[in-house]
Amino acid sequence: MDRLKGIFISSLVVFIVFGTFFSAYSLALAPYSWAWLGNLLSFGVGSIYFGGIYLITTPRTSKNMWATWLPLLLGTLLVIYATFDATSNYLPLALNLFMLAGWFLYTYWATDFSGRDKKLLQVGMPMPNITLTNLEGNEVSIDSFLGAPAILLFYRGNWCPFCMAQIKELAQEYQQIQAKGAALVFISPQSPKHTKYLAQKFDIPAVFLRDQDLKAATQLNLFHQNGTPTGMEVLGFQSDNVLPTLILLDAQGIIRFVDLTDNYRLRPEPSLYLDLLANLT
């Protein structure tokens, strides 16, 4: 099922880009076509959304993404009106209905993690000791951070706009985190090359670690088989991945906050765990 989701998301992005340009081209040929105007509106919503999450880098959306549905449905209504009132061309309607179905599946199915196992990582439980690899290739255990609070972020990779936005958000709060004496640890299964690039990009004294072969993710029930969108392998990312997770540990290694998100578009507001961090010190 996750492999199907990966194929679906990659295909949806391609379809939306194609639909946007094709609708714009068709509207240019027929400037007074309500059908192609409606299609441009519907497909444009998807293009703006996917372009925005990469360019603006937002770490979260609303669960139902209502702000995208209003213009998308308005476009659909325009297409339906034009198709049955003024034209016998059913191509705009067919494309729009595929767009509508694709957006529904993206919103309520493709980004959903509701079946993930949450039993091992719960507030009040000790963090299992896991072994990771630093940028120099040396092994680092989570127990080495005992003695001070720590924020652990398991992220999917540089390709994930929500993960990158969440890391950026934490980087902006780094002075506050450092002032509390806490460690900020970013963990991903991606290659050393991608991890080093990320560390250089943010240039903060955080700890960037690799979960080689997803051993730690498997140990913590965070393993996500075929969790990477299809096609990212070409850029050097592996198909299996980690479920995005944020954990706040106290100085004794006890979990004081954990976000095991049910949807990778939904990430916790920093105030939720930074306020808890302030109370740990």
Coordinates of C-alpha atoms in Angstrom, one line a residue:
M1 CA 0.0 0.0 0.0
D2 CA 2.8 2.5 0.8
R3 CA 4.5 1.7 -2.5
L4 CA 1.2 2.6 -4.2
K5 CA 1.1 5.9 -2.2
G6 CA 4.6 6.7 -3.4
I7 CA 3.7 6.1 -7.0
F8 CA 0.4 8.1 -6.5
I9 CA 2.1 11.2 -5.1
S10 CA 4.7 11.4 -7.8
S11 CA 2.1 10.8 -10.5
L12 CA -0.2 13.4 -9.0
V13 CA 2.5 16.1 -9.1
V14 CA 3.2 15.3 -12.7
F15 CA -0.5 15.3 -13.6
I16 CA -1.1 18.6 -11.9
V17 CA 1.8 20.3 -13.6
F18 CA 0.7 19.0 -17.0
G19 CA -2.9 20.0 -16.3
T20 CA -2.0 23.5 -15.3
F21 CA 0.1 24.1 -18.4
F22 CA -2.4 22.4 -20.7
S23 CA -5.3 24.4 -19.3
A24 CA -3.4 27.6 -19.7
Y25 CA -2.5 26.8 -23.3
S26 CA -6.1 25.8 -24.1
L27 CA -7.4 29.0 -22.5
A28 CA -5.0 31.0 -24.5
L29 CA -6.4 29.4 -27.7
A30 CA -10.0 30.0 -26.5
P31 CA -9.9 33.1 -24.1
Y32 CA -13.6 33.0 -23.4
S33 CA -13.8 29.3 -22.5
W34 CA -15.3 29.0 -19.0
A35 CA -14.3 25.3 -19.0
W36 CA -10.6 25.9 -19.4
L37 CA -10.7 28.8 -17.0
G38 CA -12.3 26.5 -14.4
N39 CA -9.7 23.9 -15.1
L40 CA -6.9 26.4 -14.8
L41 CA -8.3 27.4 -11.4
S42 CA -8.6 23.8 -10.2
F43 CA -5.1 22.7 -11.4
G44 CA -3.6 26.0 -10.4
V45 CA -4.5 25.3 -6.8
G46 CA -2.4 22.1 -6.9
S47 CA 0.5 23.8 -8.6
I48 CA 0.5 26.7 -6.1
Y49 CA 0.3 24.2 -3.2
F50 CA 3.2 22.0 -4.3
G51 CA 5.2 24.9 -5.4
G52 CA 4.5 26.7 -2.1
I53 CA 5.5 23.9 0.2
Y54 CA 8.9 23.8 -1.5
L55 CA 9.5 27.5 -1.9
I56 CA 7.8 28.9 1.2
T57 CA 8.7 25.8 3.3
T58 CA 5.8 25.4 5.7
P59 CA 6.1 22.7 8.3
R60 CA 2.4 22.0 8.5
T61 CA -1.0 22.3 6.9
S62 CA -4.5 22.0 8.2
K63 CA -5.7 18.4 8.2
N64 CA -8.5 18.9 5.7
M65 CA -6.8 21.7 3.7
W66 CA -10.1 23.6 3.3
A67 CA -8.4 26.6 1.8
T68 CA -7.5 24.6 -1.2
W69 CA -10.9 23.0 -1.7
L70 CA -12.9 26.2 -2.2
P71 CA -11.1 27.4 -5.3
L72 CA -10.7 23.8 -6.6
L73 CA -14.5 23.2 -6.3
L74 CA -15.3 26.6 -7.8
G75 CA -13.2 25.6 -10.8
T76 CA -15.1 22.3 -11.0
L77 CA -18.4 24.1 -11.0
L78 CA -17.3 26.4 -13.8
V79 CA -16.2 23.3 -15.9
I80 CA -19.6 21.6 -15.3
Y81 CA -21.5 24.7 -16.2
A82 CA -19.5 25.2 -19.4
T83 CA -19.6 21.6 -20.4
F84 CA -23.4 21.1 -20.2
D85 CA -24.5 24.7 -21.1
A86 CA -22.2 25.9 -23.9
T87 CA -20.0 23.1 -25.2
S88 CA -20.0 19.4 -26.1
N89 CA -16.2 19.1 -25.3
Y90 CA -15.9 16.7 -22.4
L91 CA -12.1 16.8 -22.1
P92 CA -12.0 19.6 -19.6
L93 CA -14.6 17.9 -17.4
A94 CA -12.7 14.6 -17.5
L95 CA -9.5 16.2 -16.5
N96 CA -11.2 18.2 -13.7
L97 CA -12.8 15.1 -12.3
F98 CA -9.5 13.3 -12.2
M99 CA -8.0 16.3 -10.5
L100 CA -10.8 16.4 -7.9
A101 CA -10.4 12.7 -7.2
G102 CA -6.6 13.0 -7.0
W103 CA -6.8 15.9 -4.5
F104 CA -9.3 14.0 -2.4
L105 CA -7.0 11.0 -2.3
Y106 CA -3.9 13.2 -1.5
T107 CA -5.8 14.9 1.3
Y108 CA -7.3 11.9 3.0
W109 CA -5.3 8.9 2.0
A110 CA -1.8 9.4 0.6
T111 CA -0.4 11.4 3.5
D112 CA -2.0 9.3 6.2
F113 CA -0.1 7.3 8.9
S114 CA -3.0 6.4 11.1
G115 CA -2.0 2.7 11.3
R116 CA 1.5 3.4 12.8
D117 CA 2.6 1.6 16.0
K118 CA 2.8 4.0 18.9
K119 CA 3.2 1.6 21.8
L120 CA 7.0 1.7 22.2
L121 CA 7.4 5.5 22.4
Q122 CA 5.1 7.0 25.0
V123 CA 5.4 9.9 27.5
G124 CA 6.9 8.7 30.8
M125 CA 8.7 5.7 29.2
P126 CA 12.6 5.5 29.0
M127 CA 14.0 6.1 25.5
P128 CA 15.4 2.9 24.1
N129 CA 19.1 3.1 23.5
I130 CA 19.8 3.2 19.8
T131 CA 23.1 3.4 17.9
L132 CA 23.5 5.9 15.0
T133 CA 26.4 7.2 12.9
N134 CA 27.7 10.8 13.0
L135 CA 29.1 12.7 10.0
E136 CA 32.6 11.3 10.6
G137 CA 31.3 7.8 10.4
N138 CA 31.6 7.0 14.1
E139 CA 28.9 5.3 16.1
V140 CA 26.9 7.4 18.6
S141 CA 24.4 6.1 21.1
I142 CA 21.5 8.0 22.3
D143 CA 22.6 7.3 25.9
S144 CA 25.6 9.6 25.2
F145 CA 23.2 12.5 25.5
L146 CA 22.1 11.6 29.0
G147 CA 22.8 14.3 31.6
A148 CA 20.9 17.0 29.7
P149 CA 17.6 17.3 27.9
A150 CA 17.5 16.5 24.2
I151 CA 15.2 17.1 21.3
L152 CA 15.3 14.2 18.7
L153 CA 13.9 14.7 15.3
F154 CA 13.6 11.7 13.0
Y155 CA 13.2 13.2 9.5
R156 CA 12.7 11.6 6.1
G157 CA 15.3 13.4 4.1
N158 CA 16.3 16.6 2.3
W159 CA 13.6 15.8 -0.4
C160 CA 10.7 16.2 2.1
P161 CA 9.5 19.8 2.2
F162 CA 7.7 19.4 5.5
C163 CA 10.8 17.9 7.2
M164 CA 13.0 20.7 5.9
A165 CA 10.6 23.3 7.1
Q166 CA 10.4 21.6 10.6
I167 CA 14.2 21.6 10.7
K168 CA 14.3 25.2 9.7
E169 CA 11.8 26.0 12.4
L170 CA 13.9 24.3 15.1
A171 CA 17.1 25.9 13.8
Q172 CA 15.4 29.3 14.3
E173 CA 14.7 28.3 17.9
Y174 CA 18.2 27.0 18.5
Q175 CA 19.4 29.8 20.8
Q176 CA 16.4 29.2 23.1
I177 CA 17.1 25.4 23.0
Q178 CA 20.8 25.9 23.7
A179 CA 20.0 28.3 26.6
K180 CA 18.2 25.5 28.3
G181 CA 21.3 23.3 27.9
A182 CA 19.5 20.9 25.6
A183 CA 20.9 19.0 22.7
L184 CA 19.2 19.2 19.3
V185 CA 19.6 16.0 17.3
F186 CA 18.5 15.4 13.7
I187 CA 18.3 11.8 12.6
S188 CA 17.7 10.4 9.1
P189 CA 18.5 7.3 7.0
Q190 CA 19.7 9.5 4.0
S191 CA 23.2 9.3 2.7
P192 CA 26.2 11.0 4.3
K193 CA 26.4 13.4 1.3
H194 CA 22.8 14.6 1.8
T195 CA 23.3 14.8 5.6
K196 CA 26.5 16.8 5.3
Y197 CA 24.8 19.2 2.9
L198 CA 22.0 19.8 5.3
A199 CA 24.4 20.4 8.2
Q200 CA 26.3 23.0 6.2
K201 CA 23.1 24.6 5.0
F202 CA 21.8 25.4 8.5
D203 CA 25.3 25.8 10.1
I204 CA 24.1 25.5 13.7
P205 CA 25.8 23.5 16.5
A206 CA 23.2 20.8 16.3
V207 CA 24.0 17.1 16.0
F208 CA 23.3 15.4 12.6
L209 CA 23.2 11.6 12.7
R210 CA 22.5 8.9 10.2
D211 CA 20.4 5.8 10.8
Q212 CA 22.3 3.5 8.5
D213 CA 20.1 0.7 7.1
L214 CA 17.2 2.0 9.2
K215 CA 18.3 -0.2 12.1
A216 CA 17.2 2.4 14.7
A217 CA 13.9 3.1 13.0
T218 CA 13.2 -0.7 13.0
Q219 CA 14.1 -0.9 16.6
L220 CA 11.7 2.0 17.5
N221 CA 8.9 0.9 15.2
L222 CA 9.5 3.9 13.0
F223 CA 10.4 2.0 9.9
H224 CA 8.4 3.0 6.9
Q225 CA 8.7 0.5 4.0
N226 CA 8.5 2.2 0.6
G227 CA 7.9 5.6 2.4
T228 CA 9.8 7.7 -0.2
P229 CA 7.9 8.9 -3.3
T230 CA 8.7 7.0 -6.4
G231 CA 11.5 8.6 -8.5
M232 CA 13.5 10.0 -5.5
E233 CA 15.8 7.0 -5.9
V234 CA 17.3 8.8 -8.9
L235 CA 18.4 11.6 -6.6
G236 CA 20.2 9.1 -4.3
F237 CA 17.4 8.6 -1.7
Q238 CA 16.4 5.0 -0.7
S239 CA 12.9 3.8 -1.1
D240 CA 12.4 2.8 2.5
N241 CA 12.3 5.5 5.1
V242 CA 11.5 6.6 8.7
L243 CA 8.2 7.8 10.0
P244 CA 8.6 11.5 11.0
T245 CA 8.8 11.7 14.7
L246 CA 9.8 14.3 17.3
I247 CA 10.9 13.3 20.9
L248 CA 11.8 15.4 23.9
L249 CA 13.9 13.6 26.5
D250 CA 14.7 14.8 30.0
A251 CA 18.3 14.5 31.4
Q252 CA 17.5 11.0 32.5
G253 CA 16.4 9.8 29.1
I254 CA 12.7 9.7 29.9
I255 CA 10.3 10.7 27.1
R256 CA 8.5 14.0 28.1
F257 CA 7.0 14.7 24.8
V258 CA 6.6 12.7 21.6
D259 CA 4.9 13.5 18.4
L260 CA 4.1 10.4 16.4
T261 CA 2.1 12.2 13.7
D262 CA -0.7 10.4 11.9
N263 CA -0.1 12.6 8.8
Y264 CA 3.2 13.9 7.5
R265 CA 1.6 17.2 6.7
L266 CA 0.8 17.7 10.4
R267 CA 3.8 18.7 12.6
P268 CA 3.7 20.0 16.2
E269 CA 3.9 23.7 17.0
P270 CA 7.3 24.4 18.7
S271 CA 5.6 25.9 21.7
L272 CA 4.2 22.5 22.6
Y273 CA 7.6 21.0 23.4
L274 CA 9.7 24.2 24.1
D275 CA 7.4 25.1 27.0
L276 CA 7.9 21.6 28.4
L277 CA 11.7 22.0 27.8
A278 CA 11.7 25.2 29.9
N279 CA 10.1 23.2 32.8
L280 CA 12.8 20.5 32.6
T281 CA 15.6 22.9 33.4

